[in-house]
Tab-separated table of C-alpha atoms and ligand atoms in Angstrom:
chain	number	residue	atom	x	y	z
Q	30	MET	CA	163.244	142.326	-23.549
Q	31	GLN	CA	162.308	139.708	-25.775
Q	32	LYS	CA	162.568	139.922	-29.662
Q	33	TRP	CA	159.222	138.865	-31.035
Q	34	PHE	CA	157.818	141.973	-28.883
Q	35	GLU	CA	160.496	143.908	-31.002
Q	36	ASP	CA	159.497	142.355	-34.251
Q	37	ALA	CA	155.923	142.527	-33.730
Q	38	LYS	CA	154.882	145.229	-34.173
Q	39	LEU	CA	151.337	144.924	-33.992
Q	40	GLY	CA	148.860	143.692	-31.487
Q	41	ILE	CA	144.662	143.855	-30.523
Q	42	PHE	CA	143.645	144.179	-27.434
Q	43	ILE	CA	140.302	142.391	-26.512
Q	44	HIS	CA	138.599	144.233	-23.910
Q	45	TYR	CA	135.538	141.517	-22.996
Q	46	GLY	CA	133.397	141.542	-20.147
Q	47	ILE	CA	130.298	141.964	-18.606
Q	48	TYR	CA	130.022	145.536	-19.360
Q	49	ALA	CA	129.205	144.705	-22.562
Q	50	VAL	CA	126.098	143.557	-22.036
Q	51	ASP	CA	124.270	147.326	-21.388
Q	52	GLY	CA	127.248	148.782	-23.061
Q	53	VAL	CA	128.257	150.793	-20.939
Q	54	ALA	CA	131.899	151.730	-20.088
Q	55	GLU	CA	134.355	149.186	-18.481
Q	56	SER	CA	133.874	149.003	-14.708
Q	57	TRP	CA	134.263	152.952	-14.291
Q	58	SER	CA	130.472	153.573	-15.085
Q	59	PHE	CA	130.009	152.448	-11.220
Q	60	TYR	CA	132.890	153.619	-10.234
Q	61	ASN	CA	132.679	157.281	-10.653
Q	62	GLY	CA	128.356	156.744	-10.265
Q	63	ARG	CA	127.029	156.635	-13.475
Q	64	MET	CA	125.321	153.735	-12.338
Q	65	THR	CA	125.040	151.937	-9.253
Q	66	TYR	CA	127.580	149.310	-8.303
Q	67	ASP	CA	124.120	146.602	-8.365
Q	68	ASP	CA	122.814	147.370	-11.653
Q	69	TYR	CA	125.890	147.278	-13.166
Q	70	MET	CA	126.583	143.766	-11.425
Q	71	LYS	CA	122.916	143.102	-12.944
Q	72	GLN	CA	125.271	142.815	-16.039
Q	73	LEU	CA	126.445	138.933	-14.931
Q	74	ASP	CA	122.743	137.894	-16.043
Q	75	GLY	CA	123.174	138.976	-19.460
Q	76	PHE	CA	126.526	137.763	-20.118
Q	77	THR	CA	126.117	134.901	-22.465
Q	78	ALA	CA	128.682	133.788	-25.028
Q	79	SER	CA	126.203	132.612	-26.915
Q	80	GLN	CA	128.310	133.410	-30.281
Q	81	PHE	CA	131.630	133.397	-28.523
Q	82	ASN	CA	133.738	131.660	-31.382
Q	83	ALA	CA	137.817	131.967	-29.531
Q	84	GLU	CA	138.655	130.924	-33.220
Q	85	ALA	CA	136.896	133.381	-35.162
Q	86	TRP	CA	138.420	135.764	-32.712
Q	87	ALA	CA	142.243	134.280	-33.484
Q	88	ASP	CA	141.569	133.925	-37.324
Q	89	LEU	CA	140.596	137.943	-37.662
Q	90	ILE	CA	143.637	138.409	-35.367
Q	91	GLU	CA	146.074	137.042	-37.566
Q	92	GLN	CA	144.269	138.391	-41.634
Q	93	SER	CA	144.618	141.938	-38.904
Q	94	GLY	CA	148.687	141.321	-38.870
Q	95	ALA	CA	148.776	141.486	-35.201
Q	96	LYS	CA	150.958	139.006	-33.924
Q	97	TYR	CA	150.290	138.735	-30.929
Q	98	ALA	CA	147.014	139.190	-28.168
Q	99	VAL	CA	146.146	140.554	-25.262
Q	100	LEU	CA	142.591	139.705	-23.531
Q	101	THR	CA	141.203	141.552	-20.396
Q	102	THR	CA	141.052	138.250	-17.944
Q	103	LYS	CA	140.256	140.569	-15.599
Q	104	HIS	CA	138.854	144.517	-15.361
Q	105	HIS	CA	138.901	146.668	-12.367
Q	106	ASP	CA	135.278	144.695	-11.832
Q	107	GLY	CA	137.005	142.462	-10.114
Q	108	VAL	CA	135.009	139.969	-13.566
Q	109	ALA	CA	137.294	136.753	-14.053
Q	110	LEU	CA	136.782	135.718	-17.220
Q	111	TRP	CA	138.622	132.405	-15.670
Q	112	ASP	CA	137.237	129.520	-13.998
Q	113	THR	CA	139.072	130.813	-11.260
Q	114	GLN	CA	138.487	129.026	-7.676
Q	115	TYR	CA	139.222	132.459	-5.321
Q	116	SER	CA	136.496	134.326	-6.648
Q	117	ASP	CA	132.779	132.866	-7.869
Q	118	LEU	CA	132.886	136.366	-9.986
Q	119	ASN	CA	133.945	134.902	-12.316
Q	120	THR	CA	131.908	134.030	-16.113
Q	121	VAL	CA	131.565	130.470	-15.455
Q	122	LYS	CA	129.940	130.388	-11.814
Q	123	SER	CA	128.268	133.791	-11.729
Q	124	THR	CA	126.922	134.430	-15.770
Q	125	PRO	CA	124.431	132.088	-17.932
Q	126	ALA	CA	127.728	131.998	-20.059
Q	127	HIS	CA	129.559	128.935	-17.734
Q	128	ARG	CA	132.466	129.397	-19.963
Q	129	ASP	CA	136.131	129.399	-19.336
Q	130	ILE	CA	137.093	132.644	-21.577
Q	131	VAL	CA	140.142	132.468	-21.288
Q	132	ARG	CA	140.686	128.824	-21.717
Q	133	GLU	CA	139.138	129.184	-25.327
Q	134	TYR	CA	141.066	132.257	-25.632
Q	135	SER	CA	144.357	130.919	-24.452
Q	136	ASP	CA	143.989	127.752	-26.793
Q	137	ALA	CA	142.641	129.480	-29.947
Q	138	ILE	CA	145.857	131.934	-29.912
Q	139	THR	CA	148.177	129.664	-28.953
Q	140	ALA	CA	146.864	127.264	-31.760
Q	141	LYS	CA	147.586	130.132	-34.359
Q	142	GLY	CA	150.787	130.958	-33.326
Q	143	LEU	CA	150.062	134.222	-32.113
Q	144	LYS	CA	152.211	135.406	-28.586
Q	145	LEU	CA	149.589	134.719	-25.730
Q	146	GLY	CA	148.892	138.486	-23.903
Q	147	LEU	CA	146.573	138.302	-20.873
Q	148	TYR	CA	145.238	141.813	-19.032
Q	149	TYR	CA	145.065	141.836	-15.272
Q	150	SER	CA	143.528	144.505	-13.178
Q	151	LEU	CA	145.983	144.575	-10.076
Q	152	ILE	CA	142.518	147.084	-8.684
Q	153	ASP	CA	140.199	145.493	-8.014
Q	154	TRP	CA	136.809	146.843	-7.004
Q	155	SER	CA	134.587	144.081	-6.090
Q	156	HIS	CA	137.097	142.584	-3.401
Q	157	PRO	CA	135.981	143.286	0.001
Q	158	ASP	CA	140.182	143.358	1.294
Q	159	TYR	CA	140.920	146.024	-1.828
Q	160	PRO	CA	139.818	148.890	-0.238
Q	161	SER	CA	141.760	148.491	3.309
Q	162	VAL	CA	144.731	151.525	2.580
Q	163	TYR	CA	145.701	154.628	1.351
Q	164	GLU	CA	148.620	154.740	-1.604
Q	165	GLY	CA	151.541	154.689	0.141
Q	166	GLY	CA	149.552	154.305	3.207
Q	167	LYS	CA	148.997	157.975	3.645
Q	168	VAL	CA	145.523	158.885	4.776
Q	169	PRO	CA	144.832	161.964	3.319
Q	170	GLU	CA	143.733	165.312	4.789
Q	171	ASP	CA	140.011	165.260	2.730
Q	172	LYS	CA	138.542	162.032	3.074
Q	173	ALA	CA	135.263	163.053	1.603
Q	174	SER	CA	136.690	162.822	-1.769
Q	175	VAL	CA	137.622	159.040	-1.105
Q	176	ASN	CA	136.076	156.835	-3.231
Q	177	LYS	CA	134.835	153.572	-1.170
Q	178	TYR	CA	135.834	151.429	-3.693
Q	179	SER	CA	139.249	152.203	-3.391
Q	180	TYR	CA	140.509	153.445	-0.206
Q	181	PRO	CA	138.797	153.133	3.050
Q	182	VAL	CA	136.462	155.716	4.355
Q	183	ASN	CA	136.829	156.321	7.631
Q	184	GLY	CA	140.773	157.076	7.531
Q	185	ILE	CA	141.433	153.597	9.125
Q	186	GLN	CA	143.860	151.507	7.768
Q	187	ASP	CA	143.929	147.407	7.861
Q	188	GLU	CA	147.411	145.971	6.763
Q	189	ALA	CA	146.122	142.895	7.386
Q	190	LYS	CA	143.165	142.535	4.770
Q	191	TRP	CA	145.705	143.899	2.591
Q	192	SER	CA	148.058	141.242	2.818
Q	193	GLN	CA	145.269	139.008	2.914
Q	194	PHE	CA	143.873	140.995	-0.840
Q	195	LEU	CA	147.902	140.784	-1.985
Q	196	GLU	CA	147.840	136.644	-1.148
Q	197	PHE	CA	144.331	136.648	-2.739
Q	198	ASN	CA	146.254	138.397	-6.136
Q	199	ASN	CA	149.107	135.690	-6.276
Q	200	HIS	CA	146.642	132.908	-6.049
Q	201	GLN	CA	145.009	134.777	-8.973
Q	202	LEU	CA	148.141	135.033	-10.709
Q	203	GLU	CA	148.822	131.449	-10.483
Q	204	GLU	CA	146.142	130.235	-11.621
Q	205	LEU	CA	146.568	132.174	-15.215
Q	206	LEU	CA	149.824	131.670	-15.312
Q	207	THR	CA	150.584	127.966	-14.704
Q	208	GLY	CA	146.962	126.797	-16.179
Q	209	TYR	CA	146.990	128.154	-19.936
Q	210	GLY	CA	149.759	127.350	-21.090
Q	211	GLN	CA	152.763	129.433	-22.015
Q	212	VAL	CA	151.933	133.532	-21.205
Q	213	ASP	CA	154.485	135.711	-23.649
Q	214	LEU	CA	152.788	138.703	-22.167
Q	215	LEU	CA	151.647	140.203	-18.737
Q	216	TRP	CA	149.585	143.173	-19.166
Q	217	PHE	CA	148.475	144.609	-15.400
Q	218	ASP	CA	146.389	147.924	-15.405
Q	219	GLY	CA	145.611	149.910	-12.524
Q	220	ASP	CA	148.820	150.223	-9.973
Q	221	TRP	CA	148.232	153.581	-9.479
Q	222	GLU	CA	146.005	152.805	-6.491
Q	223	ARG	CA	149.172	151.287	-4.327
Q	224	SER	CA	152.892	152.521	-3.906
Q	225	ALA	CA	155.543	149.819	-5.244
Q	226	GLU	CA	155.994	149.058	-1.501
Q	227	GLN	CA	152.503	148.069	-0.776
Q	228	TRP	CA	152.495	146.027	-4.359
Q	229	ASN	CA	155.317	143.974	-2.873
Q	230	LEU	CA	157.951	145.129	-4.987
Q	231	PRO	CA	160.716	144.073	-6.860
Q	232	ALA	CA	159.595	140.333	-4.680
Q	233	PHE	CA	156.181	140.681	-6.930
Q	234	LYS	CA	157.618	140.287	-10.489
Q	235	HIS	CA	160.131	137.630	-8.877
Q	236	TYR	CA	157.313	135.428	-8.355
Q	237	LEU	CA	155.768	135.944	-11.746
Q	238	LYS	CA	158.822	135.685	-13.758
Q	239	SER	CA	159.324	132.277	-11.594
Q	240	LEU	CA	155.630	131.105	-12.884
Q	241	GLN	CA	156.714	132.216	-16.790
Q	242	PRO	CA	160.429	133.263	-16.820
Q	243	ASP	CA	160.149	134.510	-20.409
Q	244	VAL	CA	156.509	136.241	-20.092
Q	245	ILE	CA	157.338	139.760	-21.062
Q	246	ILE	CA	155.594	142.653	-18.219
Q	247	ASN	CA	154.294	146.209	-19.286
Q	248	SER	CA	155.020	148.908	-17.633
Q	249	ARG	CA	151.932	149.231	-15.296
Q	250	LEU	CA	154.096	147.514	-12.309
Q	251	ALA	CA	154.714	150.906	-10.024
Q	252	GLY	CA	157.807	151.727	-11.972
Q	253	HIS	CA	159.151	147.586	-12.511
Q	254	GLY	CA	157.701	146.644	-16.065
Q	255	ASP	CA	159.562	145.895	-19.011
Q	256	TYR	CA	158.253	148.472	-21.239
Q	257	LYS	CA	156.147	151.520	-21.868
Q	258	THR	CA	152.720	151.922	-22.625
Q	259	PRO	CA	151.229	155.760	-23.488
Q	260	GLU	CA	147.836	155.640	-23.808
Q	261	GLN	CA	145.469	156.822	-26.538
Q	262	GLY	CA	147.030	159.942	-27.365
Q	263	LEU	CA	150.288	158.917	-29.546
Q	264	PRO	CA	153.678	159.919	-28.245
Q	265	ILE	CA	155.306	163.094	-30.103
Q	266	THR	CA	158.222	162.301	-28.374
Q	267	ARG	CA	159.919	158.428	-28.456
Q	268	PRO	CA	159.307	156.727	-25.458
Q	269	GLU	CA	162.973	155.766	-23.882
Q	270	GLY	CA	163.392	151.820	-23.914
Q	271	PRO	CA	160.743	149.594	-25.923
Q	272	TRP	CA	157.413	150.576	-26.150
Q	273	GLU	CA	153.799	150.209	-27.169
Q	274	PHE	CA	151.476	152.799	-27.939
Q	275	CYS	CA	147.215	151.206	-26.394
Q	276	THR	CA	144.350	152.765	-28.948
Q	277	THR	CA	140.689	152.570	-29.143
Q	278	ILE	CA	139.216	151.993	-32.514
Q	279	ASN	CA	136.679	154.320	-31.640
Q	280	THR	CA	137.140	156.406	-28.037
Q	281	SER	CA	136.124	153.032	-25.873
Q	282	TRP	CA	137.594	150.040	-24.452
Q	283	GLY	CA	134.523	147.829	-24.202
Q	284	TYR	CA	131.121	147.360	-26.431
Q	285	VAL	CA	129.492	150.509	-26.222
Q	286	PRO	CA	126.965	150.978	-29.194
Q	287	THR	CA	126.397	154.465	-28.864
Q	288	ASP	CA	129.701	155.526	-29.742
Q	289	GLN	CA	130.006	155.824	-32.726
Q	290	HIS	CA	132.656	158.467	-33.355
Q	291	TYR	CA	134.780	155.496	-34.651
Q	292	LYS	CA	138.593	156.380	-36.408
Q	293	SER	CA	138.954	155.762	-40.438
Q	294	LEU	CA	141.218	152.737	-41.975
Q	295	HIS	CA	143.423	155.647	-43.684
Q	296	GLN	CA	144.131	157.313	-40.017
Q	297	ILE	CA	144.676	153.963	-37.859
Q	298	VAL	CA	147.238	153.096	-40.700
Q	299	ARG	CA	148.753	155.987	-40.275
Q	300	MET	CA	148.669	155.899	-36.579
Q	301	PHE	CA	150.123	152.633	-37.149
Q	302	CYS	CA	153.045	154.256	-39.100
Q	303	ASP	CA	153.475	156.612	-36.968
Q	304	CYS	CA	154.151	154.197	-33.768
Q	305	ILE	CA	156.609	151.844	-36.170
Q	306	SER	CA	158.732	154.910	-36.877
Q	307	MET	CA	159.399	155.672	-33.347
Q	308	GLY	CA	160.766	152.176	-32.442
Q	309	GLY	CA	157.099	151.261	-30.693
Q	310	ASN	CA	154.497	148.777	-31.456
Q	311	MET	CA	151.124	149.268	-31.840
Q	312	LEU	CA	147.711	147.353	-29.564
Q	313	LEU	CA	144.622	148.032	-31.041
Q	314	GLY	CA	141.693	147.656	-28.870
Q	315	ILE	CA	138.197	145.725	-30.086
Q	316	GLY	CA	135.268	145.315	-27.479
Q	317	PRO	CA	133.239	142.195	-28.141
Q	318	ARG	CA	129.621	142.265	-27.864
Q	319	GLU	CA	128.732	140.136	-24.720
Q	320	ASP	CA	128.130	137.903	-27.291
Q	321	GLY	CA	131.675	137.575	-28.191
Q	322	ASN	CA	130.245	139.241	-31.620
Q	323	ILE	CA	132.619	142.070	-33.050
Q	324	ASP	CA	131.430	145.095	-34.307
Q	325	ASP	CA	131.237	144.854	-38.334
Q	326	ARG	CA	133.306	148.330	-38.600
Q	327	GLN	CA	135.777	147.172	-35.746
Q	328	GLU	CA	136.266	143.501	-37.824
Q	329	ALA	CA	136.543	145.893	-40.905
Q	330	ILE	CA	139.356	148.168	-39.296
Q	331	LEU	CA	141.231	145.375	-38.462
Q	332	LEU	CA	140.937	142.978	-41.686
Q	333	GLY	CA	141.301	146.572	-43.766
Q	334	LEU	CA	145.118	147.111	-41.262
Q	335	GLY	CA	146.158	143.359	-42.503
Q	336	LYS	CA	145.735	144.238	-46.257
Q	337	TRP	CA	147.930	147.253	-45.681
Q	338	ILE	CA	150.712	145.669	-43.252
Q	339	ARG	CA	150.423	142.859	-46.072
Q	340	ALA	CA	151.476	144.494	-49.175
Q	341	HIS	CA	154.199	146.124	-46.798
Q	342	GLU	CA	155.208	143.516	-44.809
Q	343	GLU	CA	159.160	144.479	-45.475
Q	344	ALA	CA	158.666	148.322	-44.137
Q	345	VAL	CA	157.093	146.446	-40.690
Q	346	TYR	CA	158.061	143.619	-39.084
Q	347	GLY	CA	161.115	143.224	-37.938
Q	348	THR	CA	162.292	146.965	-38.616
Q	349	ARG	CA	163.668	149.366	-36.313
Q	350	GLU	CA	163.259	153.144	-36.013
Q	351	GLY	CA	163.457	155.104	-38.734
Q	352	ILE	CA	165.452	158.687	-39.601
Q	353	MET	CA	164.334	161.565	-37.955
Q	354	SER	CA	161.106	163.132	-38.993
Q	355	ARG	CA	163.305	166.550	-39.760
Q	356	TYR	CA	165.072	164.589	-42.791
Q	357	TYR	CA	161.643	163.222	-43.175
Q	358	GLY	CA	158.125	164.395	-42.248
Q	359	GLU	CA	156.026	161.685	-42.999
Q	360	GLY	CA	157.520	158.910	-41.003
Q	361	SER	CA	160.016	155.877	-41.835
Q	362	THR	CA	161.491	152.871	-40.936
Q	363	LEU	CA	165.093	151.083	-41.547
Q	364	SER	CA	165.731	147.268	-42.088
Q	365	ALA	CA	167.835	145.657	-38.975
Q	366	ASP	CA	170.654	145.881	-41.194
Q	367	ARG	CA	169.700	149.450	-41.868
Q	368	LYS	CA	170.486	149.160	-45.664
Q	369	THR	CA	166.737	149.568	-46.400
Q	370	LEU	CA	164.769	152.246	-45.560
Q	371	TYR	CA	161.327	152.532	-46.024
Q	372	LEU	CA	159.290	156.091	-46.431
Q	373	PHE	CA	155.542	156.731	-45.876
Q	374	VAL	CA	153.742	158.776	-47.590
Q	375	HIS	CA	150.071	159.339	-46.616
Q	376	GLY	CA	148.720	161.826	-49.283
Q	377	ASP	CA	149.075	162.669	-52.742
Q	378	PRO	CA	152.832	163.419	-53.439
Q	379	LYS	CA	152.411	165.920	-56.128
Q	380	GLY	CA	155.183	164.867	-58.189
Q	381	SER	CA	157.679	163.959	-55.598
Q	382	ILE	CA	158.568	163.552	-51.967
Q	383	CYS	CA	161.091	165.112	-50.871
Q	384	LEU	CA	164.176	163.863	-47.714
Q	385	LYS	CA	167.203	165.954	-46.627
Q	386	GLY	CA	170.400	164.695	-44.713
Q	387	LEU	CA	170.778	161.759	-46.548
Q	388	CYS	CA	175.108	160.946	-46.824
Q	389	ASN	CA	174.388	157.602	-48.996
Q	390	LYS	CA	173.925	157.320	-52.736
Q	391	ILE	CA	170.644	155.618	-53.709
Q	392	LYS	CA	170.921	151.937	-54.791
Q	393	LYS	CA	167.342	151.745	-56.018
Q	394	ALA	CA	164.072	153.700	-55.458
Q	395	SER	CA	160.848	151.740	-56.023
Q	396	VAL	CA	157.459	151.198	-54.851
Q	397	LEU	CA	157.324	148.807	-52.533
Q	398	HIS	CA	153.618	147.536	-53.228
Q	399	SER	CA	153.831	147.521	-56.680
Q	400	GLY	CA	157.815	147.046	-57.112
Q	401	LYS	CA	157.654	149.987	-59.828
Q	402	GLU	CA	161.038	151.332	-59.613
Q	403	LEU	CA	161.619	155.113	-58.635
Q	404	THR	CA	164.037	158.261	-60.456
Q	405	TYR	CA	165.152	160.831	-58.266
Q	406	GLU	CA	166.775	164.362	-58.368
Q	407	ILE	CA	169.048	166.141	-55.595
Q	408	HIS	CA	169.174	169.380	-55.311
Q	409	GLY	CA	171.959	171.360	-53.534
Q	410	GLY	CA	174.730	170.471	-51.559
Q	411	VAL	CA	178.431	170.994	-50.778
Q	412	PRO	CA	179.766	167.342	-51.428
Q	413	TRP	CA	183.120	168.605	-50.429
Q	414	PHE	CA	182.183	170.293	-47.174
Q	415	GLN	CA	180.593	166.890	-46.539
Q	416	ILE	CA	176.844	168.834	-47.000
Q	417	PRO	CA	174.095	166.413	-48.527
Q	418	GLY	CA	171.404	168.228	-51.201
Q	419	THR	CA	167.793	167.424	-51.295
Q	420	THR	CA	166.823	164.372	-52.729
Q	421	TRP	CA	163.710	164.482	-54.754
Q	422	ILE	CA	162.389	161.296	-55.149
Q	423	HIS	CA	159.761	161.002	-58.620
Q	424	LEU	CA	155.924	160.052	-57.377
Q	425	THR	CA	152.743	161.214	-58.800
Q	426	HIS	CA	149.630	160.127	-57.728
Q	427	GLU	CA	149.164	157.298	-59.851
Q	428	ASP	CA	152.107	155.296	-58.012
Q	429	THR	CA	150.355	155.701	-54.754
Q	430	HIS	CA	148.648	153.603	-52.623
Q	431	GLU	CA	144.906	153.794	-51.892
Q	432	LEU	CA	145.781	153.978	-48.090
Q	433	THR	CA	149.564	155.078	-46.931
Q	434	THR	CA	152.510	154.263	-50.048
Q	435	VAL	CA	155.770	153.103	-48.449
Q	436	VAL	CA	158.589	154.206	-51.252
Q	437	LYS	CA	161.616	151.867	-50.560
Q	438	LEU	CA	165.208	153.099	-51.239
Q	439	GLU	CA	167.675	150.076	-50.733
Q	440	PHE	CA	171.497	151.429	-50.554
Q	441	ASP	CA	174.919	149.099	-50.209
Q	442	GLU	CA	176.174	150.844	-46.893
Q	443	GLU	CA	173.775	151.801	-43.550
Q	444	VAL	CA	172.085	154.592	-43.791
Q	445	GLU	CA	173.987	157.773	-42.534
Q	446	MET	CA	172.289	161.300	-42.156
Q	447	TYR	CA	173.865	164.862	-42.110
Q	448	GLY	CA	172.888	166.418	-38.737
Q	449	GLY	CA	175.213	169.398	-39.190
Q	450	SER	CA	173.450	173.234	-39.591
Q	451	GLY	CA	175.407	174.283	-42.911
Q	452	ALA	CA	177.722	176.687	-43.656
Q	453	VAL	CA	178.681	178.959	-45.740
Q	454	VAL	CA	180.316	177.699	-48.694
Q	455	THR	CA	183.908	179.376	-48.764
Q	456	HIS	CA	185.182	177.627	-51.816
Q	457	ASN	CA	183.901	176.634	-54.859
M	520	LIG	C1	142.638	152.598	-18.838
M	520	LIG	C2	141.682	152.204	-17.758
M	520	LIG	C3	141.143	151.004	-18.705
M	520	LIG	C4	141.318	150.492	-19.793
M	520	LIG	C5	142.897	150.726	-20.112
M	520	LIG	C6	143.483	150.430	-21.124
M	520	LIG	O1	144.159	152.047	-17.592
M	520	LIG	O2	141.663	152.191	-16.478
M	520	LIG	O3	139.340	150.786	-18.151
M	520	LIG	O4	141.193	149.296	-19.495
M	520	LIG	O5	143.444	151.989	-19.812
M	520	LIG	O6	144.546	150.610	-21.425
């Protein structure tokens, strides 16, 4: 895993596509029969990108505190946002926008010094060769439930067509991986409709790496990815290895004006703290309007998150997973040298916060955003049995940040935590 990814903590996920024209769910709205395929594709005629300004996007992303961005270059609907030579279904040839969105986006992101991520759907529900085989080659017993966009409806598989599709896929990916400069992250989606063997793995991955040796690939590559991608529901147990939690700000990936169910800024900050406390990144979704503008509420969340991050940078970038929540319940991170512990305080502390199991002596306790030094007291503990007491760090309402407060604890040594079950004190 590249170090930049684990140090970055925040990325912005952009679902931009023709689905923003009518404000419907990306691709799934025709797949699930909520609208016809033809009606869905009519949105091509309304995709203008008339206000699309990639520099403004890059600027907002930088201000959000994110270190990387991921754009949907092609969703499951098969509509490419770049000038692909392998299908007319793209924004240059088939929409009034006539623009290579990927080109403008990648130039602007790279120019800002942000890492460049490209989302690419392995599923292509518009390609005539795609619904040619079943997952793992197994013909289902109940053919009535087969979705025609994914699989052959008559039970007959066509391996030759599938090979053609793989070739098409390789061509499109070659365009993306050779025509847009350094691609730092390839964010696949939709691997689940075929097996690893059908995706021609691991050879497929070797092919991708031969085009961009340093590219990181997310987990959605039938078990061959570099990191995990839990989605929408925060993990409770830390996922193994490197990971990134992707989430929407309201409940939709793309621009859906009827979706008013927005998370608050404090909730987003808290979710972000939860991710970094468990050593993960957060990939926060925005869904621009068809004209390229971003909804004010989404913009406000990005700016608010960025402001919070800037006031707490050292507790965020380059940190490592914090101490377990049984020691401190609201989440924490550790500096890379493990000599500084950052505790997140999301609510009103009511006079003090409680840290259990700390073995080290605190050199200094302070509030990160103000620098104010804090006092603390220790209650209990049996030092001669190496059982630490409970540390109560004094923190009043006046000390807190308007969102999440960070308490910084500095030590001379690496932080060490007690893991035992306590003991009966047999001598005093
Ligand atoms: C799911 C959906 C897709 C969305 C993605 C984002 O896989 O299929 O619509 O783009 O999640 O993580």
